[in-house]
Coordinates of C-alpha atoms in Angstrom, one line a residue:
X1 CA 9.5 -40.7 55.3
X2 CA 7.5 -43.5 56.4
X3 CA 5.3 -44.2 53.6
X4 CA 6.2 -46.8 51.4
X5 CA 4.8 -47.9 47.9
X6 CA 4.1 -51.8 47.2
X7 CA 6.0 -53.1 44.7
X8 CA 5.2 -56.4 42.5
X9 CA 7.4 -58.1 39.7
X10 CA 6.0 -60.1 37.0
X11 CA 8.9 -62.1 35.3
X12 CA 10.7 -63.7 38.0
X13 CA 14.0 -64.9 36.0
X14 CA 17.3 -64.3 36.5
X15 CA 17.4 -60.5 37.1
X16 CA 14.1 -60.4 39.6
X17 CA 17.0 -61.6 42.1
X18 CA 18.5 -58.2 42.4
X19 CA 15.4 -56.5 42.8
X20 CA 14.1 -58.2 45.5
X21 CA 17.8 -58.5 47.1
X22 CA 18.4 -54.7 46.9
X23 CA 14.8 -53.0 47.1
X24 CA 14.8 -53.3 51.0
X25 CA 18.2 -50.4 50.7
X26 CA 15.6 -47.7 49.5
X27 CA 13.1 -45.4 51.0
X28 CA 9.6 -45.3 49.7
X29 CA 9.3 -49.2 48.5
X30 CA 8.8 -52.5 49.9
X31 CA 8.6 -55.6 48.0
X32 CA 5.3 -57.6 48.0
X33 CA 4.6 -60.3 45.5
X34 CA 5.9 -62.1 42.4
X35 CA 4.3 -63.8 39.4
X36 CA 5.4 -65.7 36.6
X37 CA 3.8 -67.7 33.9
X38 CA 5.2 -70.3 35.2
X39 CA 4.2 -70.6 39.1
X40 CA 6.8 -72.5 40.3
X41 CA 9.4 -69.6 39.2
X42 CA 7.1 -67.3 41.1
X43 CA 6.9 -69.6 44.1
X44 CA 10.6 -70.2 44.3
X45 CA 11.2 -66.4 44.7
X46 CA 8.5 -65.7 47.7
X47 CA 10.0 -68.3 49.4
X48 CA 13.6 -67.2 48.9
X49 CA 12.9 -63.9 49.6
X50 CA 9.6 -63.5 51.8
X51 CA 6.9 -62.3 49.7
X52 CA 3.9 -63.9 48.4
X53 CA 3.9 -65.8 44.7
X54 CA 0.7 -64.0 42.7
X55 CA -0.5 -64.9 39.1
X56 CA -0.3 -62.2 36.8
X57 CA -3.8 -61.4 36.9
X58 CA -4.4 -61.7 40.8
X59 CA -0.9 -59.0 41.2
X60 CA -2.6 -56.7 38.8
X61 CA -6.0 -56.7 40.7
X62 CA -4.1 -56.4 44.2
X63 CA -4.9 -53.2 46.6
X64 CA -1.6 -53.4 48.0
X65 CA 0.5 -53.1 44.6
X66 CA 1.2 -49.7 43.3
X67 CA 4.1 -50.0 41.2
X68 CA 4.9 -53.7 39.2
X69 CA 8.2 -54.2 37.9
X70 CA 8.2 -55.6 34.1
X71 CA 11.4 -58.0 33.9
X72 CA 9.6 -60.1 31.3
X73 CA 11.8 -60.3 27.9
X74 CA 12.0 -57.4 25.7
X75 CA 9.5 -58.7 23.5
X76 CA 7.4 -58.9 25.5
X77 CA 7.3 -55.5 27.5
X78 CA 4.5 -53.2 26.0
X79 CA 2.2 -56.0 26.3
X80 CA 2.8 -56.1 29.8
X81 CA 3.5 -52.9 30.8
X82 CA 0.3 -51.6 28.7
X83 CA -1.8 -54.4 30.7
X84 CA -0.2 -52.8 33.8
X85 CA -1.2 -49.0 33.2
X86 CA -4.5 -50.4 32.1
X87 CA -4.7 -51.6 35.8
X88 CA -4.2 -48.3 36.9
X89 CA -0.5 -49.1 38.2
X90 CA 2.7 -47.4 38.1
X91 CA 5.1 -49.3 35.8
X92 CA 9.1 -49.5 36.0
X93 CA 10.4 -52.1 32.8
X94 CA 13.5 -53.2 32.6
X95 CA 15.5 -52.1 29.3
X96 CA 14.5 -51.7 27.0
X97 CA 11.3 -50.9 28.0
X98 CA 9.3 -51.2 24.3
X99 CA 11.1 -52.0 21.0
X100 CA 9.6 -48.9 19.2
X101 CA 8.8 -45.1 19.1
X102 CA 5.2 -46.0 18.5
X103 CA 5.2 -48.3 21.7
X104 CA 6.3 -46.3 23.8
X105 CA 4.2 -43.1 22.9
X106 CA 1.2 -45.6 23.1
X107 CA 2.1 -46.3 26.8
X108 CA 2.7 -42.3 27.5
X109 CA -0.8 -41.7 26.3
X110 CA -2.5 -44.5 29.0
X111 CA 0.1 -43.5 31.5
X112 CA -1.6 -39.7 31.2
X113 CA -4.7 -40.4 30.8
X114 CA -4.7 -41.9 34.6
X115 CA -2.0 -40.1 35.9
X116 CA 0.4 -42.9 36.4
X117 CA 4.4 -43.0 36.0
X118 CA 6.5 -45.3 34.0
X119 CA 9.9 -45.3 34.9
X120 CA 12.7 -48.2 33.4
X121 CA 16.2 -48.7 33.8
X122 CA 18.7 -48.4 33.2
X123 CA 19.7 -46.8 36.2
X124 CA 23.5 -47.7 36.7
X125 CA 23.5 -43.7 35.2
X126 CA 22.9 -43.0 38.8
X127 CA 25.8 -44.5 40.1
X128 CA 28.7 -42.5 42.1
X129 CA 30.9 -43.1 39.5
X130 CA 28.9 -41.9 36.9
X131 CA 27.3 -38.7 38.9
X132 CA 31.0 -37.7 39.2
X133 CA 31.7 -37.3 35.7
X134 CA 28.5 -35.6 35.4
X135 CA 30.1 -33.3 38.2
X136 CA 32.9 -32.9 36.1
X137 CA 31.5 -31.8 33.3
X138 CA 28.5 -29.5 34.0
X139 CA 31.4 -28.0 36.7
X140 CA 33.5 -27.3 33.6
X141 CA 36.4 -29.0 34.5
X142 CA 37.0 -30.4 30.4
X143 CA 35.0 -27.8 28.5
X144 CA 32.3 -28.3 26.2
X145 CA 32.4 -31.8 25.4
X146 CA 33.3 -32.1 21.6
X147 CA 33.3 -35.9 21.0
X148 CA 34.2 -39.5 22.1
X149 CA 34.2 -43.0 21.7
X150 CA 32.1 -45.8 23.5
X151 CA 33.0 -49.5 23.4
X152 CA 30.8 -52.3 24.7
X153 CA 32.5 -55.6 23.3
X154 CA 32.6 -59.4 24.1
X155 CA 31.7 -62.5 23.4
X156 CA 28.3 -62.9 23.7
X157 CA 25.8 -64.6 26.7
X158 CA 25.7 -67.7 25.8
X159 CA 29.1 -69.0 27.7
X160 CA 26.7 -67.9 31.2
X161 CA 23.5 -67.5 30.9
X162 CA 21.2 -70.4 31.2
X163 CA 18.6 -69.4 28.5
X164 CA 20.2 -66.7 26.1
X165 CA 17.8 -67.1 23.7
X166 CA 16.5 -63.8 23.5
X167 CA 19.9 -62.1 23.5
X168 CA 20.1 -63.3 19.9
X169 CA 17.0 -62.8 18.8
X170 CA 14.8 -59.3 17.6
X171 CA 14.4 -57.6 20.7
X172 CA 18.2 -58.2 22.0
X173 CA 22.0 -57.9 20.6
X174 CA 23.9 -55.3 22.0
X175 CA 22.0 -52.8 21.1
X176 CA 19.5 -52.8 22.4
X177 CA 20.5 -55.0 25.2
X178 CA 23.6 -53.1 26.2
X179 CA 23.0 -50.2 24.6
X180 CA 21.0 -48.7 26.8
X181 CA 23.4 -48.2 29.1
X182 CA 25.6 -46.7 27.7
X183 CA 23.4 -44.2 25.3
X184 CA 21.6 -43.2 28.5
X185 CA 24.9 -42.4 30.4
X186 CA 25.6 -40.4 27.6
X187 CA 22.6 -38.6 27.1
X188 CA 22.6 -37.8 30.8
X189 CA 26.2 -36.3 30.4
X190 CA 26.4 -34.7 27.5
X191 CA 22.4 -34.0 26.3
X192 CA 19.6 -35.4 23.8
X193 CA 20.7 -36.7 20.0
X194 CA 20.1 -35.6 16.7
X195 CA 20.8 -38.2 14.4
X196 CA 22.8 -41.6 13.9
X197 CA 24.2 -43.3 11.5
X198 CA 25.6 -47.3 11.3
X199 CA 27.1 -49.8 10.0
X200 CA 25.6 -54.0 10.8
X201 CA 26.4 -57.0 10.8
X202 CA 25.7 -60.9 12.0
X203 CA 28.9 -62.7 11.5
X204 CA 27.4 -66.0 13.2
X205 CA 24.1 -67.4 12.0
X206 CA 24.4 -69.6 15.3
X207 CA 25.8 -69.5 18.6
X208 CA 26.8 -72.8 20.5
X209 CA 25.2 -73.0 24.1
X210 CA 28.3 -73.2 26.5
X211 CA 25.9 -72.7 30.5
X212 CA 24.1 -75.0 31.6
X213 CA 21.7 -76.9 32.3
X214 CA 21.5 -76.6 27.9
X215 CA 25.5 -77.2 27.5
X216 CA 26.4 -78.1 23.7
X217 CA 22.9 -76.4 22.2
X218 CA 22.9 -74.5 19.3
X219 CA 20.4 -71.3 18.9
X220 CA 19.9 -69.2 15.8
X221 CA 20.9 -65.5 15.6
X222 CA 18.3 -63.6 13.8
X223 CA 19.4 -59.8 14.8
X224 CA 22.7 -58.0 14.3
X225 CA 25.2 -58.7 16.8
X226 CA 28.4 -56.3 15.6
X227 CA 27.4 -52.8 15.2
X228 CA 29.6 -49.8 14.5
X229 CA 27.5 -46.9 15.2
X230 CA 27.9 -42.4 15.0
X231 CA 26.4 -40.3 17.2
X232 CA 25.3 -36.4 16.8
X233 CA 24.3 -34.9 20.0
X234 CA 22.2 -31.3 19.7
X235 CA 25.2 -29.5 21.1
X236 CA 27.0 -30.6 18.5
X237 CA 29.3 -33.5 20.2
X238 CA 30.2 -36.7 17.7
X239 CA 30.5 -40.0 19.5
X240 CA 31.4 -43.5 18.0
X241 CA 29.8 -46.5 19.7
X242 CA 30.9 -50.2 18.5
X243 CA 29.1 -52.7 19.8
X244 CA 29.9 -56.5 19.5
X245 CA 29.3 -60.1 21.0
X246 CA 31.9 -61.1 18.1
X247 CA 34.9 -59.9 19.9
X248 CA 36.7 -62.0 21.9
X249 CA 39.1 -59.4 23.7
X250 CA 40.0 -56.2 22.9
X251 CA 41.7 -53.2 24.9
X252 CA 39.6 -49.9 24.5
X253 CA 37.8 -47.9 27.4
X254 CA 33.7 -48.1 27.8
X255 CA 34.0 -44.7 27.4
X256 CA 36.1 -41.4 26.6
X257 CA 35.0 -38.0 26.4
X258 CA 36.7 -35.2 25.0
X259 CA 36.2 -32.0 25.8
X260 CA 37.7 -28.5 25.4
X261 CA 39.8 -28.1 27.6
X262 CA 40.4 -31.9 28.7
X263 CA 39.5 -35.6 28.8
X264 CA 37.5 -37.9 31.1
X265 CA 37.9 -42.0 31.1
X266 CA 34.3 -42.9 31.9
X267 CA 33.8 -46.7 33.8
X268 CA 31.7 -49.2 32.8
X269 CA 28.0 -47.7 33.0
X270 CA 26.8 -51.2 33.1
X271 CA 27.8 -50.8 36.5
X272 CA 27.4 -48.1 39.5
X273 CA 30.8 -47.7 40.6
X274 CA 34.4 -47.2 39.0
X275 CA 37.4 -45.5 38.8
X276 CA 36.6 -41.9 36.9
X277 CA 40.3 -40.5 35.5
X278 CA 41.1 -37.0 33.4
X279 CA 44.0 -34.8 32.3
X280 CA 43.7 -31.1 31.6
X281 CA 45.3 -30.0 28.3
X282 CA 49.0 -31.3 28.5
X283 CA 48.7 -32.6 31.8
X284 CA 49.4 -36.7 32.7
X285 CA 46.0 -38.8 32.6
X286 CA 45.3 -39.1 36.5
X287 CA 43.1 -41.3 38.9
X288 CA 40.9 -39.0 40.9
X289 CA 40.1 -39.5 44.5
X290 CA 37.7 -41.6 45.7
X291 CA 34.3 -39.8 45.8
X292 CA 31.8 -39.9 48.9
X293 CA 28.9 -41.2 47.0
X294 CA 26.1 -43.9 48.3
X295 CA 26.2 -45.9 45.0
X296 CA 29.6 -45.6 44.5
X297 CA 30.4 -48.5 46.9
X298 CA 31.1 -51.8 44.7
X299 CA 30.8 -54.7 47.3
X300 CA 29.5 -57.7 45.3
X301 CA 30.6 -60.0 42.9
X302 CA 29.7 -62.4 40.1
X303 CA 31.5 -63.9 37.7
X304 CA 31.2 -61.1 34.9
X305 CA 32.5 -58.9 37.8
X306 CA 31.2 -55.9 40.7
X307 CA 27.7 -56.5 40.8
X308 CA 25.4 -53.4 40.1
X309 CA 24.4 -53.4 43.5
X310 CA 22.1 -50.5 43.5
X311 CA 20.0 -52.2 40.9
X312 CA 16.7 -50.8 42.7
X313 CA 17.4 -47.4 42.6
X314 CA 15.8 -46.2 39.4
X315 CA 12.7 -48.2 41.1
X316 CA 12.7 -46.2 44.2
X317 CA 13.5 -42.8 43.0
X318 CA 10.3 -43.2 41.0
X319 CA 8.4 -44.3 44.4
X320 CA 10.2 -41.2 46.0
X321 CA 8.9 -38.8 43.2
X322 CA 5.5 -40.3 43.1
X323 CA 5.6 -39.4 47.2
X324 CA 7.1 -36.3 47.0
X325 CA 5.5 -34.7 43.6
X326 CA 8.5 -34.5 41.9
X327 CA 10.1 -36.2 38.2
X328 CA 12.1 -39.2 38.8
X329 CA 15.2 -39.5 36.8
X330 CA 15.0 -43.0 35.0
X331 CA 11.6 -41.1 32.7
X332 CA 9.4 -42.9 30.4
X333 CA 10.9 -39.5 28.0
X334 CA 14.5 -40.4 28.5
X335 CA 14.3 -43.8 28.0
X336 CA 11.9 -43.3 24.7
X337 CA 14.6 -41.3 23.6
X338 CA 17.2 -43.8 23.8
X339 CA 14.9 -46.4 22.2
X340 CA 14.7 -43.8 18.9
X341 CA 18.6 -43.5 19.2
X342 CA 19.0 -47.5 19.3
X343 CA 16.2 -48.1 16.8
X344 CA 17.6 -46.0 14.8
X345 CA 21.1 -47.3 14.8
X346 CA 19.7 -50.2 13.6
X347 CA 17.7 -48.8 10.7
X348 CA 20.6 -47.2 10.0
X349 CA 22.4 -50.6 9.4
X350 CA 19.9 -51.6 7.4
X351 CA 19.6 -48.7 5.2
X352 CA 23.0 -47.4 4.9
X353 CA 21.5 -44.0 5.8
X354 CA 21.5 -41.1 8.5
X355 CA 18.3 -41.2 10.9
X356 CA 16.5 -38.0 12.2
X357 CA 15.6 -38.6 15.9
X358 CA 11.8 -38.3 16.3
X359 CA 12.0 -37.6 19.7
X360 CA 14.1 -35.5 22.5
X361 CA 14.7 -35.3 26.4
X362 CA 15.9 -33.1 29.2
X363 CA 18.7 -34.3 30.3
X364 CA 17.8 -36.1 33.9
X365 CA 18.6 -34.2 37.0
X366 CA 21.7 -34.9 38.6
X367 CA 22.3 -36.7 42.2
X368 CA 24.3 -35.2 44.5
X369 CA 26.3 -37.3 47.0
X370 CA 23.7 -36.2 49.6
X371 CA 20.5 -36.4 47.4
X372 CA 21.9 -40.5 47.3
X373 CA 22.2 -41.0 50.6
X374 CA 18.5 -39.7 51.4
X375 CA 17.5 -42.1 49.2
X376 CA 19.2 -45.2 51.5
X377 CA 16.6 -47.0 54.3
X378 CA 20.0 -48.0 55.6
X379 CA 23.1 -48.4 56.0
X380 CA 24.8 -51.6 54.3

C-alpha cells in the first residue's frame, strides 16, 4: 500500500515522543507537523524529529493533515478533539479520550455527520502478548471465563514525571489514567459490562514533588487515588479491579482470569509484550512458548521498565481502516464504553451504589500474528 495518511499532534509533551519515534514502523501514516500552545514545545519536536512546528489553528486548516493526534491533558480532550472533527479531520486522543458519556456521544454525532473516524488508545490491547490470551480464550483452551482479579498498584507519578499535576487532579487517578488499559484488555477478552460497583478513597490530600526540574513541591489531590472496584460482564464473568497510587509494593498479578476449565496469568496491558502463563484443571501453572507476534517484541527501556514500543499502532490501524474501508480496533464505541465503566466506578464510590452501563460494544476484532505484521513499513 503506498498511500499514506498525514498525521499531526497537537500537545507535544512527554508522550508526543513515542508517537513520532514509532509512527514511521506503520503502513498508512507519516508524521507531518506538531503544535503546542506553547511554540517552543512544538518547535523543539520538529527539530528532533523532522517535521514542521504548526500552531493549532494553522495544523487544523492544513491540506496535508488528515488525522491529528490529541495528546493534550484529559481535561482538555473534547474540546480539542470536537475542534478537530469540526475541521473535518480524523481524530485519534489519547486516554481517556472525554471524561463523560455525554462527551463522547457529542463527538460520535460530529464524527457522523462528516464521515470521519475517531479512534484513541489505548492500544497496548493489541500487543502479542495480549492477542495470545485472546487466542487462548476464544480457542477454548480455559472455558468460559467465569471471573478474575486485576491489579494496577504503585506509588503514584510524582517520583518521575516532571509535571504530574493532572495525574492528581479530576480528569486523572488511576482510573481513569490507568484504567483504561486494563478495562479495555478486558473488554476485548472477555466482552462488554453490565454494571460496577466501588469503593473510594484519597488517603493523601497532597503529594510531595520528587522529579525534577520541580523537586520538593507540593500539589493538591482533588480526585480519588485508591479504588477497589467489581465488575459484571454481560456473559456473566465477575472481575475485581483495585486500583492505587497509595501502595508502595505489593505482590499480585495485573491480571488473572479464570475460566472453566483453567487459568491464564495476563501481563501488564500497559505494555505490548509479556510472558502469558496457564494451567488446565489440576495441572502445574506453566510459561507458554514464546509467540511469533510483531508487537510482541519488547526491545526498549525506561526506567518504569519495557517501553510500549508499538505505541502507534492503534493510530495506524485507524489509517489502515480509513484506506481499506474497514473498522479499526481502538473505536470511538469501545473506548466510550470503557469511559461509562470508569465513570461509573467512580460514581459508584461516591454513591455507595451499583451503576447500570449506559452504553455497550463489540468486542474489537482480533489480530492475528500475520494481520500484525502487514501492518509493519519495516522491519526493526
Amino acid at each position: 500500500m503506498a498511500k499514506k495518511l498525514g498525521v499531526g499532534v497537537i500537545g507535544c509533551g512527554n508522550i508526543s515522543a513515542a508517537y513520532f519515534m514509532l509512527a514511521p514502523l506503520f503502513k498508512g501514516i507519516e508524521m507531518r507537523a506538531g503544535a503546542d500552545l506553547d511554540m517552543k514545545m512544538a518547535q523543539a519536536r520538529a527539530k528532533e524529529f523532522g517535521v514542521r512546528a504548526s500552531s493549532v489553528a494553522d495544523l487544523l486548516a492544513s491540506d496535508d493533515i488528515d488525522i491529528v493526534v490529541n495528546l493534550t491533558i484529559p481535561a482538555a480532550h473534547y474540546e480539542v478533539s470536537k475542534a478537530i472533527l469540526d475541521a473535518g479531520k480524523h481524530v485519534y486522543s489519547e486516554k481517556p479520550f472525554v471524561l463523560s458519556v455525554r462527551e463522547g456521544q457529542d463527538l460520535k454525532k460530529r464524527a457522523d455527520r462528516k464521515g470521519l473516524r475517531v479512534g484513541s488508545a489505548p492500544d497496548t490491547f493489541l500487543g502479542g502478548a495480549h492477542q495470545r490470551v485472546r487466542s487462548l480464550i476464544d480457542g477454548g483452551k480455559v472455558g468460559r471465563v467465569t471471573s478474575g482479579t486485576c491489579y494496577v498498584m504503585s506509588h503514584g507519578m510524582e517520583h518521575w514525571h516532571p509535571n504530574p499535576d493532572f495525574f492528581f487532579q479530576p480528569g486523572g487517578g488511576p482510573i481513569l489514567d490507568i484504567g483504561p488499559y486494563y478495562i479495555t484488555n478486558l473488554v476485548q477478552l472477555i466482552g462488554p459490562v453490565k454494571r460496577v460497583a466501588a469503593l473510594a478513597a484519597t488517603p493523601a490530600s497532597e503529594r510531595t514533588i520528587t522529579s525534577k526540574p520541580r523537586f520538593g513541591e507540593k500539589i493538591k489531590v482533588t480526585t480519588p487515588t485508591t479504588i477497589h472496584a467489581l465488575m459484571e460482564f454481560d456473559n456473566g464473568a465477575t472481575v475485581t479491579f483495585n486500583a492505587s497510587w497509595d501502595v508502595w509494593k505489593h505482590g499480585h498479578a495485573p491480571i488473572e482470569l479464570y475460566g472453566e476449565e483453567g487459568t491464564i496469568f495476563v501481563p501488564d496491558p500497559n505494555f505490548f509484550g509479556g510472558d502469558v502463563m496457564m494451567t488446565n484443571r489440576t495441572d502445574a501453572v506453566k510459561k507458554l512458548p514464546k509467540w511469533e507476534h510483531a508487537f510482541a517484541v519488547p526491545n526498549q527501556q525506561h526506567a518504569q521498565g519495557m517501553m510500549a514500543n508499538y505505541r502507534a499502532s492503534g493510530l495506524a490501524d485507524m489509517a489502515l481502516g480509513i484506506l481499506e474501508g474497514r473498522p479499526h480496533r481502538c473505536s470511538l464505541e469501545l473506548s466510550l464504553h470503557v469511559i461509562d465503566v470508569m465513570t461509573g466506578i467512580l460514581r459508584s464510590g461516591e454513591t455507595g451504589r451499583f451503576v447500570a452501563m449506559r452504553t455497550t460494544c463489540e468486542r474489537p476484532e482480533a489480530l492475528s500474528p500475520a494481520q500484525a505484521k502487514a501492518m509493519l513499513a519495516r522491519k526493526k
